[in-house]
Tab-separated table of N, CA and C in Angstrom:
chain	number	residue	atom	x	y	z
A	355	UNK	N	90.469	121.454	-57.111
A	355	UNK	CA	89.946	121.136	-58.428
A	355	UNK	C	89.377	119.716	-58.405
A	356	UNK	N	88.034	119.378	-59.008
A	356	UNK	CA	87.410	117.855	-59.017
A	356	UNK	C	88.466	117.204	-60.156
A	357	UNK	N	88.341	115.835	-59.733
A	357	UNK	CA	88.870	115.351	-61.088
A	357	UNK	C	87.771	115.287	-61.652
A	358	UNK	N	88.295	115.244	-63.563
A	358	UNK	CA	87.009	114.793	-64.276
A	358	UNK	C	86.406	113.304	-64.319
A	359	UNK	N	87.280	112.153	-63.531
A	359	UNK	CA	86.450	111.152	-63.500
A	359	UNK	C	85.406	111.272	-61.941
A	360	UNK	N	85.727	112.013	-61.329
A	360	UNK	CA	84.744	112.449	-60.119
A	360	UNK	C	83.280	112.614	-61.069
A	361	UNK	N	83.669	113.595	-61.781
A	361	UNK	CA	82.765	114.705	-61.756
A	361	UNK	C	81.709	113.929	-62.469
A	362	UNK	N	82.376	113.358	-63.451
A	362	UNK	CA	81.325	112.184	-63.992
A	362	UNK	C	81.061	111.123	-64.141
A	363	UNK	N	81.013	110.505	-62.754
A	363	UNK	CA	80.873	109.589	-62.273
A	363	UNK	C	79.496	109.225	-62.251
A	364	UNK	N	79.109	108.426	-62.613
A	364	UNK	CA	77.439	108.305	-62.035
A	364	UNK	C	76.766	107.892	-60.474
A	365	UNK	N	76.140	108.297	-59.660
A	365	UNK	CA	75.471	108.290	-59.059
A	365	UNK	C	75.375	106.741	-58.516
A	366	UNK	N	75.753	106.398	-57.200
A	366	UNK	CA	75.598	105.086	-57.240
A	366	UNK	C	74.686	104.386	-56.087
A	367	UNK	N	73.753	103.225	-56.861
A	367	UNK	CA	72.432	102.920	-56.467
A	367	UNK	C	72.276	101.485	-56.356
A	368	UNK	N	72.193	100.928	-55.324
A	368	UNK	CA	71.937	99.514	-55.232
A	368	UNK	C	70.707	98.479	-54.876
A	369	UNK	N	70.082	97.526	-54.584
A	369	UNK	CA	68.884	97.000	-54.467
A	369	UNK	C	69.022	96.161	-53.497
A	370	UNK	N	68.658	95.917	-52.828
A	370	UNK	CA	68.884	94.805	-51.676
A	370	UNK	C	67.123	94.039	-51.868
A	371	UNK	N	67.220	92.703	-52.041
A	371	UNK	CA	66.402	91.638	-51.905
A	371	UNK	C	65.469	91.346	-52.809
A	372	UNK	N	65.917	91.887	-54.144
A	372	UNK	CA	65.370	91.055	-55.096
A	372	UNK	C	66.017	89.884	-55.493
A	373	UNK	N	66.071	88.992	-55.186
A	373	UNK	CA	67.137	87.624	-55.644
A	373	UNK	C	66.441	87.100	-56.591
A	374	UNK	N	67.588	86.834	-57.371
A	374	UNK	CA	66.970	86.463	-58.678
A	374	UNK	C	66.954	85.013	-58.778
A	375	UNK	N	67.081	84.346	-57.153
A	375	UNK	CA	66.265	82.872	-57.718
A	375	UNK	C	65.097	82.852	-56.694
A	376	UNK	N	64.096	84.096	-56.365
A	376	UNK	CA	63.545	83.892	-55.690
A	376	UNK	C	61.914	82.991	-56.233
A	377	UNK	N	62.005	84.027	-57.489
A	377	UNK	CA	60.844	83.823	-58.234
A	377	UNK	C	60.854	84.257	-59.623
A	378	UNK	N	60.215	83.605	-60.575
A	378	UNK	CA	59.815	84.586	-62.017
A	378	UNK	C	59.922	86.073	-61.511
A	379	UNK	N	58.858	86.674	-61.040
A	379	UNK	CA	58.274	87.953	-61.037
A	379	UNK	C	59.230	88.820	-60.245
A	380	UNK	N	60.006	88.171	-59.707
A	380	UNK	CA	61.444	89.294	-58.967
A	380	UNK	C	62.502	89.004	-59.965
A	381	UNK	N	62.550	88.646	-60.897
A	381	UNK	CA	63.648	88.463	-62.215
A	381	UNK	C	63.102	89.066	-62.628
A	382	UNK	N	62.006	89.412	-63.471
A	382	UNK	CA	61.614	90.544	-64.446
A	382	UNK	C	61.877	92.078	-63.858
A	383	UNK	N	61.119	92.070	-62.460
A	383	UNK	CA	61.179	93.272	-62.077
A	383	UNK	C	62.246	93.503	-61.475
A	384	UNK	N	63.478	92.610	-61.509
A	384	UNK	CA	64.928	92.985	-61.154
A	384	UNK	C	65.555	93.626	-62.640
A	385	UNK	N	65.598	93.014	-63.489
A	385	UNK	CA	66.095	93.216	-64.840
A	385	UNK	C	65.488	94.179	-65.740
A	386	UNK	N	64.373	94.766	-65.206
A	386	UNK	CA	63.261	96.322	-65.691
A	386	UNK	C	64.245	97.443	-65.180
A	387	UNK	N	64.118	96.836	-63.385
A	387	UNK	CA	64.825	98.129	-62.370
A	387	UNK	C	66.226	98.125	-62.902
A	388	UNK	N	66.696	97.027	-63.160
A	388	UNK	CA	68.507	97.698	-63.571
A	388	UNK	C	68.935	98.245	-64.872
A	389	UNK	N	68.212	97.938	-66.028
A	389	UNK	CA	67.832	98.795	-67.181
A	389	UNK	C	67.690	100.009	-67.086
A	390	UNK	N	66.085	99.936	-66.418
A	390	UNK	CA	66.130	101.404	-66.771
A	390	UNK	C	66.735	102.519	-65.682
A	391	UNK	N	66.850	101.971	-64.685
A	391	UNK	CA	68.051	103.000	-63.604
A	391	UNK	C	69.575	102.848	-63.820
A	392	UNK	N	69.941	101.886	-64.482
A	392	UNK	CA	71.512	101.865	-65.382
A	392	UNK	C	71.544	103.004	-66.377
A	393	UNK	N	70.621	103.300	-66.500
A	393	UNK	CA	70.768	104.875	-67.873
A	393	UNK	C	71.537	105.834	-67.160
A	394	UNK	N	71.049	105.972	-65.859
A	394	UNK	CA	71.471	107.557	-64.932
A	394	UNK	C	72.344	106.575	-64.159
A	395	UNK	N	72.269	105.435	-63.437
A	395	UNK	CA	73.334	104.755	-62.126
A	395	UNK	C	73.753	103.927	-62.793
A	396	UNK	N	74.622	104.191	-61.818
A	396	UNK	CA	75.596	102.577	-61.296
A	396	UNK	C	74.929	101.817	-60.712
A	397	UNK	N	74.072	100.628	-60.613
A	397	UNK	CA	73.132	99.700	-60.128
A	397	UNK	C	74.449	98.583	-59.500
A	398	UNK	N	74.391	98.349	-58.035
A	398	UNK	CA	74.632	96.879	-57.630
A	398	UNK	C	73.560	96.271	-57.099
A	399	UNK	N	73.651	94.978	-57.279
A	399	UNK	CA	72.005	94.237	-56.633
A	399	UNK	C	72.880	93.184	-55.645
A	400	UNK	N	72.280	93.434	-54.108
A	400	UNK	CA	72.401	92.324	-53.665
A	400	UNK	C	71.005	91.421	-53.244
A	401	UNK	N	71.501	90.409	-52.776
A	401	UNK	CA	70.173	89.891	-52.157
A	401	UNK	C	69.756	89.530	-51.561
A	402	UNK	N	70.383	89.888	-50.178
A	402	UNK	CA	69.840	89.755	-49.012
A	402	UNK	C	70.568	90.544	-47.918
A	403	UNK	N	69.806	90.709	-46.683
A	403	UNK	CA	70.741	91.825	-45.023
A	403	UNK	C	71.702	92.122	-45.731
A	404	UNK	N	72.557	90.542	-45.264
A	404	UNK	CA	74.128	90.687	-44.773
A	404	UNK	C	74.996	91.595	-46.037
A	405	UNK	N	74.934	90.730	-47.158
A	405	UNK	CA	75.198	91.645	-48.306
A	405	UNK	C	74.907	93.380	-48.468
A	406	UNK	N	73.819	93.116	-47.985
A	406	UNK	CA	73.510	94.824	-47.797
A	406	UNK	C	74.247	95.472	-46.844
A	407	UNK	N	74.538	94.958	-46.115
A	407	UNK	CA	75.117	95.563	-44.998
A	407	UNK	C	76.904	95.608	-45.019
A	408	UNK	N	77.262	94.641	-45.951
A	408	UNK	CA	78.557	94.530	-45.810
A	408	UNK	C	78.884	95.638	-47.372
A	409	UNK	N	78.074	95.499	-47.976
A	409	UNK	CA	78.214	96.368	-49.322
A	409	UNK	C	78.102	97.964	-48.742
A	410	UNK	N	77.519	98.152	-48.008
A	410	UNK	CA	77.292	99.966	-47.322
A	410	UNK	C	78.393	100.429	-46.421
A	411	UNK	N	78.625	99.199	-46.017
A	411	UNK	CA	80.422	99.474	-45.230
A	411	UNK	C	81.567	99.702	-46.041
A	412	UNK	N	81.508	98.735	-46.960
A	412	UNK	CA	82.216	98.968	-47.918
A	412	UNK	C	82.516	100.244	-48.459
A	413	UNK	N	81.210	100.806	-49.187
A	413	UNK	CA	81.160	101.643	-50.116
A	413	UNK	C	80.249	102.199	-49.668
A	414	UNK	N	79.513	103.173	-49.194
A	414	UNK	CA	77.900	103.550	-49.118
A	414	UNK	C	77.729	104.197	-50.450
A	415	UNK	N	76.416	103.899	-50.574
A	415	UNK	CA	75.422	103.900	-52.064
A	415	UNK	C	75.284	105.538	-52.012
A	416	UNK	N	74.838	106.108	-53.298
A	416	UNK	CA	74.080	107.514	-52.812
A	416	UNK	C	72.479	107.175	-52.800
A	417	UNK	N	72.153	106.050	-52.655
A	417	UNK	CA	70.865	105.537	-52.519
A	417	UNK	C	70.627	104.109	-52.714
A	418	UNK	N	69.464	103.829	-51.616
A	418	UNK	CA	68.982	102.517	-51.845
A	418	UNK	C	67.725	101.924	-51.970
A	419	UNK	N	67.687	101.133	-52.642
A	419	UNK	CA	66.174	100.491	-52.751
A	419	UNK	C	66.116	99.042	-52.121
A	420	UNK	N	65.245	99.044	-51.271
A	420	UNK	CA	64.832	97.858	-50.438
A	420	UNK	C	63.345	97.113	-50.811
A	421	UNK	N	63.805	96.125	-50.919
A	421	UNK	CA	62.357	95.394	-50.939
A	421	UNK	C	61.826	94.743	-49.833
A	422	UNK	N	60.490	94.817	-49.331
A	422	UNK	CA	60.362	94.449	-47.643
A	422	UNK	C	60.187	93.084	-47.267
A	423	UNK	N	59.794	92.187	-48.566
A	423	UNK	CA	60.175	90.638	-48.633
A	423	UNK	C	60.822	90.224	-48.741
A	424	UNK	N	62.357	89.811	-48.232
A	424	UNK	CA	63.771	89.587	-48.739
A	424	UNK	C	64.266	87.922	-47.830
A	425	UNK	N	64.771	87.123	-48.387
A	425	UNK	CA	65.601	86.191	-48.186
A	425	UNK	C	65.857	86.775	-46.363
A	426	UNK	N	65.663	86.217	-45.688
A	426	UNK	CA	66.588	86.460	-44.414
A	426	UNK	C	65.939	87.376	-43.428
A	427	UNK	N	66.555	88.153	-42.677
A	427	UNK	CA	66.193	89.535	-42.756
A	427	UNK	C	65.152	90.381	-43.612
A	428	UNK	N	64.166	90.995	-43.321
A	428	UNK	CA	63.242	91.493	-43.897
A	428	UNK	C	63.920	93.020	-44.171
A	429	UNK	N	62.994	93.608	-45.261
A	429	UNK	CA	63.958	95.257	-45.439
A	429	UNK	C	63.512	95.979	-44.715
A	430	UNK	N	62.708	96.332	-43.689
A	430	UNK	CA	62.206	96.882	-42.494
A	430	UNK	C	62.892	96.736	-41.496
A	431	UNK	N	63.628	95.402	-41.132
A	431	UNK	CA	63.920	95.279	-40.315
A	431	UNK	C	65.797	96.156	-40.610
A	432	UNK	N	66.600	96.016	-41.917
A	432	UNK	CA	67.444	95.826	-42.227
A	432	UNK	C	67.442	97.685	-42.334
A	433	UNK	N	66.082	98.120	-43.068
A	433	UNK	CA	66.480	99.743	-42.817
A	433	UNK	C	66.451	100.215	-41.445
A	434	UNK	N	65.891	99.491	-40.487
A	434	UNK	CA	66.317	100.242	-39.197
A	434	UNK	C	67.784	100.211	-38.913
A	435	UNK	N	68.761	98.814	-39.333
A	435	UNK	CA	69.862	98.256	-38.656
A	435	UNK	C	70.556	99.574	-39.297
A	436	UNK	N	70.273	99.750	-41.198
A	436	UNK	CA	70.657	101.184	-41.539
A	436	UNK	C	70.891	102.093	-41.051
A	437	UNK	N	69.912	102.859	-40.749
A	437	UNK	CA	69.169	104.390	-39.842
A	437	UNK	C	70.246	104.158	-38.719
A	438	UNK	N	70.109	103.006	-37.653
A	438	UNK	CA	70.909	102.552	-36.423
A	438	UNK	C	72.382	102.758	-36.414
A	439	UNK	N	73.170	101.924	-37.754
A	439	UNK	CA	74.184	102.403	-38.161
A	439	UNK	C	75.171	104.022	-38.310
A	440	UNK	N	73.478	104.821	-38.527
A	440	UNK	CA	74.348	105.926	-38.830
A	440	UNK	C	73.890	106.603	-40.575
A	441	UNK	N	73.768	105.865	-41.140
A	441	UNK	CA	73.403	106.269	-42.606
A	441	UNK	C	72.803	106.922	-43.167
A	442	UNK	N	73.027	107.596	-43.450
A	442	UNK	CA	71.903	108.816	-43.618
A	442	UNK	C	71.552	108.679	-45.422
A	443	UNK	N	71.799	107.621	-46.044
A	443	UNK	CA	71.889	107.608	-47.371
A	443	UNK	C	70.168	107.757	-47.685
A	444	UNK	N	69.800	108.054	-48.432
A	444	UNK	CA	67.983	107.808	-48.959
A	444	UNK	C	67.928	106.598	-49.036
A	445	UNK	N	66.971	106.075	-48.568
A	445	UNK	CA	66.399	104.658	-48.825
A	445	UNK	C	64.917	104.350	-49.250
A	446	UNK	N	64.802	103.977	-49.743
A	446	UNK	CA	63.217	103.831	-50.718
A	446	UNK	C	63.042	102.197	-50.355
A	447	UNK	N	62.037	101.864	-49.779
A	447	UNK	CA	61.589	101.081	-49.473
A	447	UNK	C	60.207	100.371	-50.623
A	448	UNK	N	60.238	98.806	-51.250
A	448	UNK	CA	58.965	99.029	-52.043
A	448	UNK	C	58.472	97.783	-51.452
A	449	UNK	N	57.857	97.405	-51.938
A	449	UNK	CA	56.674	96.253	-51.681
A	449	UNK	C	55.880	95.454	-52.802
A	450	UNK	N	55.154	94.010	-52.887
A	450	UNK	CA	53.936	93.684	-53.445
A	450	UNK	C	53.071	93.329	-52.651
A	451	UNK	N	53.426	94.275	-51.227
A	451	UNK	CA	51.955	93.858	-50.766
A	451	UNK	C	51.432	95.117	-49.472
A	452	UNK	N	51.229	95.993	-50.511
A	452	UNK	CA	50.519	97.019	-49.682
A	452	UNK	C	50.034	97.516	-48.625
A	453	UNK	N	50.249	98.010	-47.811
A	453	UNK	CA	49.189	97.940	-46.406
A	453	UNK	C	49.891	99.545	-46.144
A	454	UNK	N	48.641	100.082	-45.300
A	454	UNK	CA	49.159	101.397	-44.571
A	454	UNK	C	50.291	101.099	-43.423
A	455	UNK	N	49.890	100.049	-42.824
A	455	UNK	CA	50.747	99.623	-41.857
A	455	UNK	C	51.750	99.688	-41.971
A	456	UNK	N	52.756	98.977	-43.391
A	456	UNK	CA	53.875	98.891	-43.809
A	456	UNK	C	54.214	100.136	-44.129
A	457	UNK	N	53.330	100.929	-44.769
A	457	UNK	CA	54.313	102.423	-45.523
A	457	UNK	C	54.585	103.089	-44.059
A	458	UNK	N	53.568	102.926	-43.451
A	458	UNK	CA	53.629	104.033	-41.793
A	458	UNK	C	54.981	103.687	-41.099
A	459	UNK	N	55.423	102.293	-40.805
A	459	UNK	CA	56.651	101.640	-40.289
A	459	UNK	C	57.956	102.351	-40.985
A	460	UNK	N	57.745	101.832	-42.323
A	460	UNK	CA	58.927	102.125	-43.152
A	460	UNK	C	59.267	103.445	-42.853
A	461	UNK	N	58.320	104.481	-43.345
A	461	UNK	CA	58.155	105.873	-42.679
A	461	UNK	C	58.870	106.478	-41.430
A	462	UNK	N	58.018	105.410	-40.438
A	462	UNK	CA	58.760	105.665	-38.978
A	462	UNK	C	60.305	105.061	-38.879
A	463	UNK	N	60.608	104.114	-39.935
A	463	UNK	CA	62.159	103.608	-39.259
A	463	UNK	C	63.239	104.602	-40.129
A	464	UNK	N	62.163	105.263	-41.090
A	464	UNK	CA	63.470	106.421	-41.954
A	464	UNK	C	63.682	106.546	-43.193
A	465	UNK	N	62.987	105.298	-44.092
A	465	UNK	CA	62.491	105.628	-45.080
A	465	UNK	C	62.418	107.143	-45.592
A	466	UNK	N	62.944	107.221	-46.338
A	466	UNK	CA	63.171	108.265	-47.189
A	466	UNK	C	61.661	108.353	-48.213
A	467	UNK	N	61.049	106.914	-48.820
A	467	UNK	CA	59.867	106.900	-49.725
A	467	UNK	C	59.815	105.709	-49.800
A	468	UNK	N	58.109	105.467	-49.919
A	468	UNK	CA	57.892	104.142	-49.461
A	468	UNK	C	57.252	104.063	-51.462
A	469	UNK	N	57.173	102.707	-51.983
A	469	UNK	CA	56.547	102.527	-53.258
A	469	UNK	C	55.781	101.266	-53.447
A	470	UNK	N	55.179	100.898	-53.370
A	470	UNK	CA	53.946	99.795	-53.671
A	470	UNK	C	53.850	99.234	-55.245
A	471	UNK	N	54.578	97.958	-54.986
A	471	UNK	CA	54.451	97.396	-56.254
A	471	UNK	C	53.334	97.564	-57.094
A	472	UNK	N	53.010	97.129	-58.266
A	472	UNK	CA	53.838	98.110	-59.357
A	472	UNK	C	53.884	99.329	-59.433
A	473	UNK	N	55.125	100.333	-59.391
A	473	UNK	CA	55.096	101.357	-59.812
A	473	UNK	C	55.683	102.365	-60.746
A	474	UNK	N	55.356	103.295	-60.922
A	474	UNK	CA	55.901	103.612	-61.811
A	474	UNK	C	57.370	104.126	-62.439
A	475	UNK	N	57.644	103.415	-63.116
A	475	UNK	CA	59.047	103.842	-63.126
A	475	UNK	C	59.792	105.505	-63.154
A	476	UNK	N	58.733	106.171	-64.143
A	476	UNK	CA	59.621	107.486	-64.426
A	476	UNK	C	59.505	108.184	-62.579
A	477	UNK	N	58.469	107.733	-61.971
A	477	UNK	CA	58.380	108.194	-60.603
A	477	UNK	C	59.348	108.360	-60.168
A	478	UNK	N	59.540	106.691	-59.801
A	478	UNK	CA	61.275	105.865	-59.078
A	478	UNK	C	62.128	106.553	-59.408
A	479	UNK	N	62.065	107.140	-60.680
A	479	UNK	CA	63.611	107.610	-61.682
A	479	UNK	C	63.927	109.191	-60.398
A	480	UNK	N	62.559	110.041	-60.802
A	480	UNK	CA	62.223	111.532	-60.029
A	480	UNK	C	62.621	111.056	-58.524
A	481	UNK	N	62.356	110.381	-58.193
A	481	UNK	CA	62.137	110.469	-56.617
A	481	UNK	C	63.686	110.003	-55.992
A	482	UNK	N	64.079	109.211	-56.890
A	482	UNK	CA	65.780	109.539	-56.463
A	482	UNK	C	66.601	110.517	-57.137
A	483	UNK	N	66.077	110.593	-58.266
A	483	UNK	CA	67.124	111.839	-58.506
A	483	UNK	C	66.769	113.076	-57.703
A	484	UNK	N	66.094	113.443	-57.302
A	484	UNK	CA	65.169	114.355	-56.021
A	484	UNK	C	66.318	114.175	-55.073
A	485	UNK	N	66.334	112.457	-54.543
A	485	UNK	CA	66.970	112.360	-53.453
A	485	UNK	C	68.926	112.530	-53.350
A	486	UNK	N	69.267	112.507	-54.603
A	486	UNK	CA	70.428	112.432	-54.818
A	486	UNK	C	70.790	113.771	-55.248
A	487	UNK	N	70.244	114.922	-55.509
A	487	UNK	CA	70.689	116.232	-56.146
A	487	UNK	C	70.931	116.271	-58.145
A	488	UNK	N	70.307	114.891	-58.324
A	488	UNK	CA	70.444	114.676	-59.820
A	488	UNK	C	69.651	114.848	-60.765
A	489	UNK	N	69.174	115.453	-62.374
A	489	UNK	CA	68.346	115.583	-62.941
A	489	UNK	C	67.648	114.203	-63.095
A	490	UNK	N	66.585	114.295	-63.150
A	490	UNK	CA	65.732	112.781	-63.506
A	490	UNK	C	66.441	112.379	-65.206
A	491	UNK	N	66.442	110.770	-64.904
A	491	UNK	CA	67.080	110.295	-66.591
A	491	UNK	C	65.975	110.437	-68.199
């Protein structure tokens, strides 16, 4: 029998490398993303590798979002150490700075879905709940 705090538990989703003293424009679009994906998740934000990495040992996410400009460690480099690890969690990789190059990499290291700043949110919402077995919020 599940327990009922199992059962309704929410879905849990974290961010690796938006730091919120990086810049204005990664505070807004940190505090958009945890809004409106706090409706359906559990949001933790870290902000940078190591954190990411020590937070997935910890606990693994039922998904993650990486940003490929990050403090330290880049998220390309950090979803391979992922994939390498063993993890098979979805990982969504995004960006503000576009290139085929980058989605093709991300792609090749295991990326689950690559997203190109700005995008759209109800997407983001679909494309993990897709990845998690969950109705979109």
């Amino acid at each position: 029998m599940i327990d009922d705090r199992v059962r309704n538990e929410k879905p849990r989703i974290f961010e690796a490398g938006l730091s919120l003293k990086r810049n204005a424009d990664n505070t807004v679009i940190l505090d958009i993303l945890k809004q409106f994906l706090g409706r359906g998740y559990t949001v933790e934000v870290v902000g940078n590798a190591s954190l990411a990495l020590a937070s997935v040992v910890q606990k693994t996410p039922d998904a993650i979002l990486l940003d490929v400009r990050m403090p330290g460690v880049d998220g390309l480099s950090l979803l391979k150490s992922l994939r390498e690890m063993g993890v098979q969690t979805p990982i969504f990789v995004m960006t503000g700075y576009d290139s085929t190059q980058v989605a093709m990499e991300a792609l090749e290291k295991g990326a689950t879905g690559y997203l190109p700043k700005p995008f759209d949110l109800l997407h983001l919402d679909r494309l993990i709940a897709h990845a998690v077995g969950q109705p979109a919020a």
